[in-house]
Amino acid sequence: AQSVTQLGSHVSVSEGALVLLRCNYSSSVPPYLFWYVQYPNQGLQLLLKYTTGATLVKGINGFEAEFKKSETSFHLTKPSAHMSDAAEYFCAVISGNTDKLIFGTGTRLQVFP
Amino acid sequence: DTGVSQNPRHKITKRGQNVTFRCDPISEHNRLYWYRQTLGQGPEFLTYFQNEAQLEKSRLLSDRFSAERPKGSFSTLEIQRTEQGDSAMYLCASSLQRNEKLFFGSGTQLSVL
């Protein structure tokens, strides 16, 4: 069965610091991987996705993620955090012949001035 | 593209009452998904439709839950005999085709007293 694990339910960084949010997936077949962001009182918004091809994926707002098959990881990074990045971030996976998106438990990012 | 619309935004009900939520997907999106999200958790898959056909239903969904998409456009999610454990944010999402990104609505927050 497919699943994702997000290490760290809370991450705190200073403004301008590197952001690293971790995601590991479990899938018996090549997965499609996604990162979504949820701002307070708003719906989920897609940051980026990996399907096939280039393993380094660039998304919106300066975020990027790298698919590493050997490590079954899809960590999300941003070189320099901004106050507006404070939100909940969810990693998700679709794999095989399933059609449903399976989410991790989320990581809340706090950015301090 | 007006986005995915969900109504109502908030619903407060007494235990044992029935509630119905509505979701209007992005026009021409033939896939429609329902998810449930509780505090501190990622969205949990409930069910999804391709056009008017309900293709999958989570085993977590009790018989008190029913969803319809009668004309392949909007969808309704009904919960009968609500319980306090049903309190959650109910999210709707749509996509154009399989494995494509999901567009989420802002959700319906259900509180069962």
Coordinates of C-alpha atoms in Angstrom, one line a residue:
Chain A
A1 CA 0.0 0.0 0.0
Q2 CA 1.2 3.5 -0.7
S3 CA 1.8 6.0 2.0
V4 CA 3.9 9.0 2.9
T5 CA 5.7 9.9 6.1
Q6 CA 6.5 13.5 7.0
L7 CA 9.2 13.7 9.6
G8 CA 8.6 16.6 12.0
S9 CA 5.1 17.9 12.7
H10 CA 6.6 21.3 13.4
V11 CA 9.5 23.1 11.8
S12 CA 10.7 26.6 12.9
V13 CA 13.2 28.7 11.0
S14 CA 14.4 32.3 11.0
E15 CA 13.5 34.5 8.1
G16 CA 16.2 34.1 5.4
A17 CA 17.2 30.6 6.6
L18 CA 17.0 27.4 4.6
V19 CA 13.7 25.6 4.7
L20 CA 13.8 21.8 4.7
L21 CA 10.6 19.7 5.0
R22 CA 11.1 16.0 4.9
C23 CA 8.9 13.4 3.1
N24 CA 9.4 9.7 2.6
Y25 CA 7.1 7.6 0.5
S26 CA 6.2 4.0 0.3
S27 CA 5.1 2.7 -3.1
S28 CA 5.6 -0.6 -5.0
V29 CA 5.6 1.2 -8.3
P30 CA 6.9 4.5 -9.5
P31 CA 4.9 7.2 -7.8
Y32 CA 3.5 10.6 -8.6
L33 CA 4.5 12.9 -5.7
F34 CA 3.0 16.2 -4.7
W35 CA 3.5 19.0 -2.2
Y36 CA 0.6 21.0 -1.1
V37 CA 0.4 24.1 1.1
Q38 CA -2.5 25.1 3.3
Y39 CA -2.6 28.7 4.6
P40 CA -4.9 29.4 7.6
N41 CA -8.6 29.4 6.6
Q42 CA -7.7 28.6 3.0
G43 CA -7.9 25.5 0.8
L44 CA -5.0 23.3 -0.2
Q45 CA -2.8 24.7 -3.0
L46 CA -0.4 22.8 -5.1
L47 CA 3.2 23.8 -4.7
L48 CA 4.8 21.3 -7.1
K49 CA 4.6 17.8 -8.4
Y50 CA 6.8 15.0 -9.7
T51 CA 5.6 12.6 -12.3
T52 CA 8.5 11.5 -14.6
G53 CA 11.6 13.0 -16.0
A54 CA 13.8 15.5 -14.2
T55 CA 14.1 14.6 -10.5
L56 CA 14.5 18.1 -9.3
V57 CA 11.2 19.9 -9.5
K58 CA 10.6 23.6 -9.1
G59 CA 7.4 24.9 -7.8
I60 CA 5.8 28.2 -6.9
N61 CA 7.1 30.7 -4.3
G62 CA 10.7 29.6 -4.7
F63 CA 10.1 26.0 -3.4
E64 CA 11.7 23.0 -5.0
A65 CA 11.8 19.2 -4.3
E66 CA 14.1 16.4 -5.4
F67 CA 12.8 12.9 -6.1
K68 CA 15.4 10.4 -4.8
K69 CA 14.3 6.9 -5.6
S70 CA 17.2 5.2 -3.7
E71 CA 16.1 7.0 -0.6
T72 CA 12.4 6.9 -1.3
S73 CA 12.3 10.6 -0.5
F74 CA 10.8 13.8 -1.8
H75 CA 12.0 16.5 0.5
L76 CA 10.9 20.1 0.0
T77 CA 13.3 23.0 0.2
K78 CA 13.5 26.7 -0.1
P79 CA 16.9 28.6 0.1
S80 CA 15.6 31.6 2.1
A81 CA 12.4 31.5 4.2
H82 CA 10.0 34.4 4.1
M83 CA 7.4 35.3 6.8
S84 CA 4.7 34.6 4.2
D85 CA 5.8 30.9 4.0
A86 CA 4.3 30.2 7.4
A87 CA 1.7 27.5 6.7
E88 CA 1.0 23.8 6.9
Y89 CA 2.7 21.7 4.2
F90 CA 1.5 18.3 3.0
C91 CA 3.3 15.7 1.0
A92 CA 1.1 13.4 -1.0
V93 CA 1.4 10.4 -3.3
I94 CA -0.5 8.6 -6.1
S95 CA 0.9 5.3 -7.3
G96 CA 0.1 2.3 -9.3
N97 CA -3.5 1.7 -10.4
T98 CA -5.0 3.8 -7.6
D99 CA -6.6 7.1 -8.3
K100 CA -6.6 8.7 -4.9
L101 CA -4.1 11.1 -3.5
I102 CA -2.8 9.9 -0.1
F103 CA -1.5 12.6 2.2
G104 CA 1.0 12.7 5.0
T105 CA 0.1 14.2 8.4
G106 CA 1.6 17.5 7.5
T107 CA 4.4 19.8 8.8
R108 CA 3.6 23.2 10.2
L109 CA 6.2 25.7 9.2
Q110 CA 6.8 28.7 11.5
V111 CA 9.1 31.6 10.4
F112 CA 10.5 33.9 12.9
P113 CA 11.8 37.4 12.2
Chain B
D1 CA -12.1 29.1 -13.9
T2 CA -13.9 30.1 -10.7
G3 CA -12.3 27.3 -8.6
V4 CA -13.9 24.6 -6.5
S5 CA -16.8 25.9 -4.5
Q6 CA -18.2 24.3 -1.3
N7 CA -21.3 25.2 0.7
P8 CA -21.9 25.8 3.5
R9 CA -18.5 27.0 4.9
H10 CA -19.6 26.1 8.4
K11 CA -22.3 23.8 9.7
I12 CA -23.2 23.3 13.4
T13 CA -25.6 20.5 14.1
K14 CA -26.8 18.4 17.0
R15 CA -25.9 14.8 17.3
G16 CA -28.3 12.6 15.5
Q17 CA -29.3 15.1 12.8
N18 CA -28.6 14.7 9.1
V19 CA -26.4 17.1 7.2
T20 CA -25.7 17.7 3.5
F21 CA -22.8 19.4 1.9
R22 CA -22.5 20.6 -1.6
C23 CA -19.4 20.8 -3.9
D24 CA -19.3 22.5 -7.3
P25 CA -16.1 21.5 -9.1
I26 CA -14.3 23.4 -11.7
S27 CA -16.3 23.1 -14.9
E28 CA -15.2 20.4 -17.2
H29 CA -13.3 18.5 -14.5
N30 CA -14.6 15.0 -14.7
R31 CA -13.0 13.8 -11.4
L32 CA -14.4 14.8 -8.1
Y33 CA -13.0 13.8 -4.7
W34 CA -14.2 14.1 -1.1
Y35 CA -11.7 14.2 1.8
R36 CA -12.0 14.7 5.5
Q37 CA -9.5 16.6 7.6
T38 CA -9.2 16.7 11.4
L39 CA -7.0 19.0 13.4
G40 CA -3.3 18.0 13.1
Q41 CA -3.9 15.4 10.4
G42 CA -3.6 15.3 6.7
P43 CA -6.7 15.1 4.5
E44 CA -8.1 11.6 4.5
F45 CA -9.7 10.1 1.4
L46 CA -13.4 9.4 1.5
T47 CA -14.6 8.8 -2.0
Y48 CA -14.3 9.9 -5.6
F49 CA -16.3 10.2 -8.8
Q50 CA -15.5 10.1 -12.5
N51 CA -18.3 11.9 -14.1
E52 CA -21.4 10.5 -12.3
A53 CA -19.9 7.2 -11.4
Q54 CA -18.7 6.7 -7.9
L55 CA -15.5 4.6 -8.4
E56 CA -14.1 4.2 -5.0
K57 CA -15.3 4.5 -1.4
S58 CA -13.0 4.4 1.6
R59 CA -13.5 1.5 4.0
L60 CA -13.4 4.1 6.7
L61 CA -16.7 5.5 5.4
S62 CA -19.6 4.2 7.4
D63 CA -23.0 3.5 5.9
R64 CA -24.2 6.8 7.4
F65 CA -22.2 8.6 4.7
S66 CA -23.4 8.8 1.1
A67 CA -22.2 10.8 -1.8
E68 CA -23.8 11.5 -5.1
R69 CA -22.9 13.3 -8.3
P70 CA -26.1 12.9 -10.3
K71 CA -25.3 14.7 -13.5
G72 CA -21.5 14.6 -13.4
S73 CA -21.3 18.2 -12.3
F74 CA -21.9 19.1 -8.6
S75 CA -21.7 16.6 -5.8
T76 CA -23.4 16.2 -2.4
L77 CA -22.1 14.5 0.7
E78 CA -24.8 13.5 3.2
I79 CA -24.1 12.3 6.7
Q80 CA -27.0 10.7 8.5
R81 CA -27.4 10.5 12.3
T82 CA -24.3 12.6 12.9
E83 CA -22.0 11.7 15.7
Q84 CA -19.5 13.9 17.5
G85 CA -16.7 12.0 15.8
D86 CA -17.9 13.3 12.5
S87 CA -16.8 16.8 13.4
A88 CA -14.1 17.7 10.9
M89 CA -13.4 19.8 7.8
Y90 CA -14.8 18.2 4.7
L91 CA -12.9 19.0 1.6
C92 CA -13.8 18.6 -2.0
A93 CA -11.4 18.6 -4.9
S94 CA -11.6 18.1 -8.6
S95 CA -9.2 17.3 -11.4
L96 CA -9.3 17.2 -15.2
Q97 CA -8.0 13.7 -15.5
R98 CA -6.2 10.9 -13.7
N99 CA -3.0 11.7 -11.9
E100 CA -3.4 15.3 -12.6
K101 CA -3.2 17.8 -9.7
L102 CA -6.3 18.2 -7.5
F103 CA -7.8 21.6 -7.1
F104 CA -9.3 22.0 -3.6
G105 CA -12.2 24.0 -2.2
S106 CA -12.0 25.8 1.1
G107 CA -14.0 23.1 2.8
T108 CA -17.0 22.8 5.0
Q109 CA -16.3 22.8 8.7
L110 CA -18.7 20.5 10.5
S111 CA -19.2 20.7 14.3
V112 CA -21.5 18.1 15.9
L113 CA -22.6 19.1 19.4

